[in-house]
Backbone as a ProteinNet text record, in pm:
[ID]
protein_1_A
[PRIMARY]
MPRNYKKEYSNYHSKPEQRKKRSSRNKARRKLANSGVSVAGRDVHHKDGNPKNNSRKNLTTTSKSKNRSFARNKSAGKKRS
[TERTIARY]
-1943.9	-2071.7	-2047	-2096.5	-2071.9	-2148.8	-2096.4	-2156.4	-2284.3	-2391	-2519.5	-2532.3	-2487	-2484.7	-2624.2	-2717.3	-2854.5	-2913.6	-2893.7	-2944.4	-2872.3	-2742.1	-2662	-2711.6	-2740	-2789.8	-2926	-3015.4	-3150.6	-3150.8	-3057.8	-3053.5	-2978.7	-2884.6	-2800.2	-2785.9	-2735.6	-2699.3	-2817.8	-2935.9	-3051.1	-3125.3	-3081.8	-3146.7	-3126.5	-3225.9	-3215.9	-3093.1	-3059.6	-2944.1	-2813.8	-2799.4	-2678.3	-2670	-2783.4	-2784.3	-2740.9	-2784	-2744.7	-2594.6	-2541	-2397.8	-2316.9	-2361	-2290.8	-2293.7	-2409.8	-2424.6	-2330.6	-2319.6	-2232.7	-2085.5	-2047.7	-1909	-1877.8	-1972.8	-1952.4	-1939.9	-2020.7	-2016.8	-1882.1	-1827.4	-1697.5	-1588.5	-1595.6	-1495.8	-1503.6	-1627.1	-1644.2	-1594.1	-1619.4	-1578.3	-1426.6	-1353.7	-1208.2	-1157.2	-1215.9	-1171.7	-1194.6	-1306.9	-1337.6	-1251.8	-1195.2	-1109.7	-964.5	-937.8	-804.6	-718.2	-770	-693.4	-700.9	-588.4	-586.1	-641.4	-748.5	-809.7	-792.8	-718.7	-699.6	-621.9	-679.9	-613.5	-605.8	-675.2	-671.2	-812.5	-824.6	-953.4	-963.4	-1084.8	-1108.8	-1136	-1060.6	-1068.8	-1141.5	-1242.2	-1309.6	-1234.6	-1169	-1083	-1159.6	-1283.9	-1360.1	-1440.3	-1433.8	-1503	-1649.9	-1700.1	-1841.2	-1855.8	-1915.7	-1925.7	-2017.6	-2097.9	-2187.4	-2123.4	-2006.8	-1936.1	-1838.9	-1883.1	-1800.9	-1737.5	-1710	-1639.7	-1498.1	-1443.7	-1315.1	-1203.8	-1205.7	-1097.3	-1111.4	-1223.6	-1241.7	-1202.9	-1174	-1144.6	-997.6	-944.9	-809.8	-804.2	-699.1	-684.4	-580.9	-604.6	-510.6	-502.9	-405.3	-396.1	-514.6	-552.8	-666.3	-640.8	-519.9	-489.9	-496.4	-453.8	-457.4	-600	-679.2	-814.2	-911.7	-887.1	-982.5	-949.2	-854.2	-824.1	-805.5	-827.8	-807.5	-780.1	-717.6	-682.7	-809.8	-807.8	-924.1	-896.2	-1003.3	-990	-1017.1	-1017.9	-1032.9	-1165.3	-1270.1	-1400.2	-1424.1	-1316.2	-1317.9	-1382.5	-1399	-1448.9	-1334.2	-1366.2	-1265.3	-1200.5	-1066.6	-994.8	-1008.6	-1031.5	-1036.4	-896.5	-856	-720.9	-720.8
3119.1	3093.7	3022.3	3075.4	3013.7	2881.9	2800.5	2670.5	2688.1	2617.7	2627.8	2511.3	2532.9	2426.8	2379.8	2471.4	2435.5	2338.1	2367.4	2279.3	2144.7	2149.2	2027	1936.5	1995.2	1916.7	1855.4	1935.7	1884.8	1779.7	1788.9	1692.1	1564	1569.3	1452.2	1416.4	1507	1475.8	1446.8	1490.3	1466.9	1337.9	1266.3	1140.3	1037.9	955.5	859	768.1	719.8	631.1	704.1	828.4	905.4	940.7	965.7	995.7	873.8	754	630.2	606.5	631.2	613.2	710.6	837.5	938.4	901.3	854.9	813	697.3	603.8	488.6	530.5	627.2	676.4	744.2	821.9	887.7	783.9	678.6	572	499.5	478.7	413	496.3	628.4	716.2	709.5	712.3	701.4	566.8	460	325.3	316.8	370.3	367.4	455.9	573	664.1	601.9	535.9	473.7	351	290.7	173.9	213.9	343.9	392	428.9	420	456.5	608	670.9	815.3	847.7	926.7	965.5	1114.7	1183.7	1327.7	1358.1	1437.4	1478.5	1370.5	1259.3	1148.4	1107.3	1032.2	979.1	832.2	786.8	644.8	583	479.4	414.8	281.4	260.1	131	50.5	-55.9	-130.8	-183.9	-228.6	-284.6	-179.2	-54.3	53.6	66.9	-18.6	-16.5	61.3	181.4	260.2	199.6	102.2	39.7	-78.7	-123.2	-234.5	-178.5	-172.5	-113.8	-219.1	-338.4	-437.8	-385.6	-416.7	-360.8	-394.9	-516.4	-551.8	-484.2	-418.3	-344.5	-197.3	-152.6	-11.2	11.1	119.2	162.5	313.7	377.1	520.6	543	645.1	683.6	835.3	884.4	1029.1	1075.2	1199.6	1253.8	1249.9	1285.2	1289	1150.5	1048.3	912.7	857.9	887.1	831.8	899.8	1022.7	1097.1	1092	1009.9	990.3	841.3	797.8	658	645.4	535.9	512.1	494.8	546.9	541.8	448.4	384.7	306	395.3	338.3	418.6	493	437.7	504.7	588.1	626.7	715.3	652.7	520.8	451.3	413.9	360.3	320.2	189.8	186.9	65.7	-37.9	-159.2	-270.7	-324.3	-346.7	-397.6	-545
71.1	135	268.5	377.3	507.2	523.2	610.8	638	718.9	678.9	747.3	845.7	968.9	1069.2	1107.3	1111.7	1149.2	1047.3	919.9	814.2	817.5	838.2	845	958	1074.2	1186.1	1153.7	1096.6	1069.8	959.2	864.4	754.9	788.1	882.8	905.4	1052.7	1133.1	1270.8	1362	1325	1411.5	1377.9	1275.7	1238.5	1349.8	1377.6	1487.8	1479.6	1361.6	1348.1	1382.3	1338.3	1366.9	1515.3	1577.9	1721.6	1801.5	1759	1827.5	1813.2	1693.7	1671.7	1756.2	1761.8	1842.1	1989.1	2036	2174.7	2206	2114.8	2134.5	2137.7	2053.7	2054.7	2188.8	2238.7	2368.2	2479.5	2472	2571.6	2567.8	2448.8	2434.6	2501.2	2482.4	2544.1	2696.8	2749.6	2894.8	2946.7	2871.7	2911.7	2926.1	2827.9	2836.5	2949.1	2964.8	3070.2	3208.4	3226.9	3356.4	3384.1	3279.3	3299.9	3323.7	3329.9	3363.6	3244.7	3123.8	3004.4	2986.2	2960.5	2940	2801.5	2797.6	2670.3	2643.1	2728.2	2712.9	2585.7	2497	2375	2268.9	2289.2	2194.7	2157.3	2048.1	2004.7	2042.1	2066.8	2088.4	1952.1	1919.8	1788.8	1801.3	1715.1	1706.1	1599.6	1637.4	1545.5	1424.9	1445.9	1334.1	1258.9	1301	1231.9	1266.8	1353.3	1392.7	1523.2	1521	1643.2	1748.5	1710.8	1807.9	1879.6	1834.3	1897.3	2000.6	2125.9	2231	2320.9	2267.5	2347.7	2374.1	2489.4	2530.1	2431.9	2374.2	2282.2	2145.7	2119.8	1995.1	2009.3	2130.7	2155.3	2186.4	2133.4	2164.5	2146.3	2196.2	2174	2065.3	1983.7	1878.8	1875	1803.3	1786.3	1702.1	1718.7	1643.9	1494.3	1452.6	1309.6	1247.2	1319.3	1265.3	1261.8	1363.6	1371.8	1276.2	1238.8	1156.5	1007.3	970.1	828.8	805.6	684	649.9	501.7	464.7	325.2	242.4	121.7	33	-84.5	-134.7	-256.7	-377.7	-497.2	-619.4	-625.4	-563.6	-567.1	-440.9	-373.4	-256.2	-133.7	-132.8	-14.4	78	193.6	289.5	245.6	244.7	206.6	316.8	276.4	373.8	391.6	516	539.5	565.7
[MASK]
+++++++++++++++++++++++++++++++++++++++++++++++++++++++++++++++++++++++++++++++++

């Protein structure tokens, strides 16, 4: 069964809270790029996991594979370090 992107967007991605988080992630990427950090081919990582915290000391670049995966606890949640 193919993925229904339209339904997925209307159920999740179009919600106001998710739109604010996406906007903040885009802003973080622009902030690092404008400060001279190379973001080509890399992801911007929020160290504290909060996409709305775009302070410079909370942002760094990481490889895509490292930033898009994280250790899980027994109940499949994100492990706290």
